[in-house]
Short mmCIF file of N, CA and C in Angstrom, two decimals:
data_model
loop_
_atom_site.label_atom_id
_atom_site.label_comp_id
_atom_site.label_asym_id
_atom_site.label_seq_id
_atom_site.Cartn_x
_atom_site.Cartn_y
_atom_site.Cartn_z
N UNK A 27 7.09 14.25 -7.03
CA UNK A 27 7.30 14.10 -5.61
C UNK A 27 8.79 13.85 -5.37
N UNK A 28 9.62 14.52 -4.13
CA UNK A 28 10.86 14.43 -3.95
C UNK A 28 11.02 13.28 -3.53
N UNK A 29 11.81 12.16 -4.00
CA UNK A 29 12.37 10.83 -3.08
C UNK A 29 13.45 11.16 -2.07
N UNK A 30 13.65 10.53 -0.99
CA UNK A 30 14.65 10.41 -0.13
C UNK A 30 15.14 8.72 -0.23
N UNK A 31 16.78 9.38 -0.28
CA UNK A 31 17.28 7.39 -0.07
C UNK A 31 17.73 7.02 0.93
N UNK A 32 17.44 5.98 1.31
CA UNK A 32 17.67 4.79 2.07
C UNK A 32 18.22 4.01 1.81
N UNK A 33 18.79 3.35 3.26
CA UNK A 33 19.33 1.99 3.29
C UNK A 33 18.83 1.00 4.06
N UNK A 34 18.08 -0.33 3.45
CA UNK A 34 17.69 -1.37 4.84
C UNK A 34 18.78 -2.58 4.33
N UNK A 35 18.30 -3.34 5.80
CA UNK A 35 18.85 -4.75 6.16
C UNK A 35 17.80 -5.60 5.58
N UNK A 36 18.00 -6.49 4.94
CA UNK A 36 16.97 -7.44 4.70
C UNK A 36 17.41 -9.30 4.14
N UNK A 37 16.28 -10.12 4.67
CA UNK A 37 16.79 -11.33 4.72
C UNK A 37 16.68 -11.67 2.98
N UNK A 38 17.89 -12.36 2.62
CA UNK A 38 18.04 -12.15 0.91
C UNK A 38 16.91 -13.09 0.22
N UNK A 39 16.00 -13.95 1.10
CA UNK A 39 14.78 -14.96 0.67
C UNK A 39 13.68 -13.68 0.31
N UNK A 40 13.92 -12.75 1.33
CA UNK A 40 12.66 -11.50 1.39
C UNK A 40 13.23 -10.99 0.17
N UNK A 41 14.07 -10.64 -0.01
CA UNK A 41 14.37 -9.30 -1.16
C UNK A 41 13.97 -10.33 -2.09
N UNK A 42 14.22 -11.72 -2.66
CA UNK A 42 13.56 -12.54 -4.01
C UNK A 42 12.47 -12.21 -3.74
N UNK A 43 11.83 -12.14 -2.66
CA UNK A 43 10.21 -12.23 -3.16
C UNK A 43 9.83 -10.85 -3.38
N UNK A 44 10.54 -9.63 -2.83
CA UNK A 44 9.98 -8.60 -3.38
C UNK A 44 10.26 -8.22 -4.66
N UNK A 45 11.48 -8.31 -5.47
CA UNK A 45 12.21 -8.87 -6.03
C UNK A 45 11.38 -9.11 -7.48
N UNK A 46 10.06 -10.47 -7.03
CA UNK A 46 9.17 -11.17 -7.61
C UNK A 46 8.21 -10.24 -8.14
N UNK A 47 7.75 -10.27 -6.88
CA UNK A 47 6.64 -9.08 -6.84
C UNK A 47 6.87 -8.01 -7.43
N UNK A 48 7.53 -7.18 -7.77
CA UNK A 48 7.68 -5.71 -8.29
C UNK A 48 7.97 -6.15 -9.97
N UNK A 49 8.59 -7.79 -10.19
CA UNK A 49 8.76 -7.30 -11.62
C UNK A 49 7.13 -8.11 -12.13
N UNK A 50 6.28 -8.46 -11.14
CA UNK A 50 5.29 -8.97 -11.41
C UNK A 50 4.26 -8.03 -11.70
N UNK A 51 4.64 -6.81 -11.01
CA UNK A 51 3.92 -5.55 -11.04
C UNK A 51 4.27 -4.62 -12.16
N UNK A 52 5.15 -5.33 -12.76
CA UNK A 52 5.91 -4.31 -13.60
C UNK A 52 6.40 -2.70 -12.77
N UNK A 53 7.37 -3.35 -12.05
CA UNK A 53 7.97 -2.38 -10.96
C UNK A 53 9.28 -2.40 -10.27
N UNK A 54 9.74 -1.16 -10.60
CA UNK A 54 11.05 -1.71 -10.04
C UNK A 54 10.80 -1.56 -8.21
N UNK A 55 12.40 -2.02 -7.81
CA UNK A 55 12.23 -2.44 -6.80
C UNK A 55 11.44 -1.46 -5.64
N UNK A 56 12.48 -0.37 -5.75
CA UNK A 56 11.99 0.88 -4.87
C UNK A 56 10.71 1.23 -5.32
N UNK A 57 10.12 1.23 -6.60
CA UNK A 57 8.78 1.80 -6.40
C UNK A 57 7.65 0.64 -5.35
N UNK A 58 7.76 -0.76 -5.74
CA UNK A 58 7.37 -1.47 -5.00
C UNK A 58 7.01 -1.54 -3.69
N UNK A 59 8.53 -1.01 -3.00
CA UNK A 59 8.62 -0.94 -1.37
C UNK A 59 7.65 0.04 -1.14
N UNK A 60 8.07 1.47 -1.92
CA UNK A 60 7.42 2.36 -1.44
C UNK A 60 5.58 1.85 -1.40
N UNK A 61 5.23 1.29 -2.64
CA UNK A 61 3.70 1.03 -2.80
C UNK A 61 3.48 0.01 -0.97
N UNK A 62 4.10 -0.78 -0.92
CA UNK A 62 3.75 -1.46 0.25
C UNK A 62 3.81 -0.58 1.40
N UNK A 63 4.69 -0.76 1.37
CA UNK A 63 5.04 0.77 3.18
C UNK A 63 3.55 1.42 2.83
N UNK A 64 3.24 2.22 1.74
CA UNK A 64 2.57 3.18 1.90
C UNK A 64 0.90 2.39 2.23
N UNK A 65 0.62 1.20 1.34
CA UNK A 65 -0.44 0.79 1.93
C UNK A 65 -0.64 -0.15 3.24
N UNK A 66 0.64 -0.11 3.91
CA UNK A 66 0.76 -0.80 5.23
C UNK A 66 0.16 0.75 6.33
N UNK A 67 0.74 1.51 6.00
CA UNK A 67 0.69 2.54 6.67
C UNK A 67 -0.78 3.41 6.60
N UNK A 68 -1.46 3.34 5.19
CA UNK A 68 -2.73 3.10 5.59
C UNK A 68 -3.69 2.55 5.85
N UNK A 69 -3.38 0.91 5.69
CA UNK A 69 -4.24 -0.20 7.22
C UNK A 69 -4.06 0.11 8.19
N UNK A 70 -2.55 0.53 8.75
CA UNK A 70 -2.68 0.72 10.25
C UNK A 70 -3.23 1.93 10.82
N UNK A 71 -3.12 3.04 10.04
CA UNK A 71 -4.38 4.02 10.07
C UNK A 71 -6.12 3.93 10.01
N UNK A 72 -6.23 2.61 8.97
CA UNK A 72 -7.92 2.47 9.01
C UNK A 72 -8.14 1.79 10.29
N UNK A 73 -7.17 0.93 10.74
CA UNK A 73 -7.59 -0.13 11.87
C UNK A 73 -7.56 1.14 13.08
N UNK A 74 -6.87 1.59 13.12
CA UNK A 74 -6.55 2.56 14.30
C UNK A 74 -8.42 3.52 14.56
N UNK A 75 -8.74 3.89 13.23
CA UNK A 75 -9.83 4.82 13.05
C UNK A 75 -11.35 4.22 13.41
N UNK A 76 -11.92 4.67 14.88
CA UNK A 76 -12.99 4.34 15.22
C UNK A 76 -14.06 4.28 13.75
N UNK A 77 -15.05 3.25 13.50
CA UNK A 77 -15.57 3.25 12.47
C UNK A 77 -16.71 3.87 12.53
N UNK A 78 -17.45 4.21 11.40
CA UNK A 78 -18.16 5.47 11.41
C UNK A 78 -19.60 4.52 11.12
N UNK A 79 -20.90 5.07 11.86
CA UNK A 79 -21.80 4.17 11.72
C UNK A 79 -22.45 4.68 10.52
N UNK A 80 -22.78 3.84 9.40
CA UNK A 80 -23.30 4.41 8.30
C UNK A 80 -24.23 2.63 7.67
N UNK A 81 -25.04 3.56 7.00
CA UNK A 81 -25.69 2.02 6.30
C UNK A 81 -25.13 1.62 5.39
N UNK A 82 -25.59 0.04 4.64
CA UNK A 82 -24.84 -0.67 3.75
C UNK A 82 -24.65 0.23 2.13
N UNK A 83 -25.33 0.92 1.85
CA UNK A 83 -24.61 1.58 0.99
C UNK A 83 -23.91 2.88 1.22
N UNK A 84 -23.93 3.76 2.47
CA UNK A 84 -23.00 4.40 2.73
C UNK A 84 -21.22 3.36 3.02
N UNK A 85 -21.66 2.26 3.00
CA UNK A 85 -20.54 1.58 3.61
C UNK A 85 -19.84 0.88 2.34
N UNK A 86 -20.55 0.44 1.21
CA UNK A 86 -20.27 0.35 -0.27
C UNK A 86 -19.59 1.74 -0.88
N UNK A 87 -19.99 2.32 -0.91
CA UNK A 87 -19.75 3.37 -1.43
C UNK A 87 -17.86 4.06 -0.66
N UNK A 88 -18.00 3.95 0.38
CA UNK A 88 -16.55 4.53 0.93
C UNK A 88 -16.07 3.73 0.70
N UNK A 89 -15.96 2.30 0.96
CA UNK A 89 -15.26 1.03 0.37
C UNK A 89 -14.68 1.16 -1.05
N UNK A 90 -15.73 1.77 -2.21
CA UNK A 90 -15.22 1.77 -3.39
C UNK A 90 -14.12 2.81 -3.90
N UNK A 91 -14.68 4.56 -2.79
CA UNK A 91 -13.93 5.12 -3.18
C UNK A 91 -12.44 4.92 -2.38
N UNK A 92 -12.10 4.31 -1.21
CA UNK A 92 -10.83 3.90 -1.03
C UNK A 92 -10.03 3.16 -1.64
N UNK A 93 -10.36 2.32 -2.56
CA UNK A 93 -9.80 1.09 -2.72
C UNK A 93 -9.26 2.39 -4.15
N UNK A 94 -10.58 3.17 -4.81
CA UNK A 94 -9.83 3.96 -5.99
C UNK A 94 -8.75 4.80 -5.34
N UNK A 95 -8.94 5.76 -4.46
CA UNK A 95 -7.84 6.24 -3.80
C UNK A 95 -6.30 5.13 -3.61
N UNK A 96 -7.00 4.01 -3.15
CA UNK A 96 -5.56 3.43 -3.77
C UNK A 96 -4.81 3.04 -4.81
N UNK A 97 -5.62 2.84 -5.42
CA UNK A 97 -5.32 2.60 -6.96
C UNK A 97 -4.61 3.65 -7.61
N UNK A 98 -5.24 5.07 -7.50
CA UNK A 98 -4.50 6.17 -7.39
C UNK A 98 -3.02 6.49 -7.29
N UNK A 99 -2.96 5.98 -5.86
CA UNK A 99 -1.71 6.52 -5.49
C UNK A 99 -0.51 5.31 -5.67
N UNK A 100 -0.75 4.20 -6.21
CA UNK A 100 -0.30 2.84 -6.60
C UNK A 100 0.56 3.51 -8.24
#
């Protein structure tokens, strides 16, 4: 996948903790950000998405395969 670079502003308490986090993940920094952005961006897509009426194991079941879809792309 092609990267594009950037530049942000950020408060230098935030960058330690991401900082934290990514070598906690065994990650460097930028892959980190990107993993967050990208699963911020699909909460605010699931929240956005009227929910679909299905029973408790149709509702297990999509649950499991999203969370692998994220795992995936993590």
């Amino acid at each position: 996948m092609a990267r594009e670079k950037m530049t942000i502003t950020i408060d230098p308490q935030t960058l330690q903790y991401v900082d934290a986090d990514a070598r906690a993940d065994s990650l460097s920094r930028s892959e980190y950000v990107e993993r967050v952005l990208r699963h911020e961006h699909y909460r605010r897509l699931l929240a956005q998405a009227m929910p679909p009426r299905m029973d408790r194991d149709e509702e297990r079941s999509l649950r499991d395969l999203l969370s692998w879809q994220d795992e995936a792309a993590s």
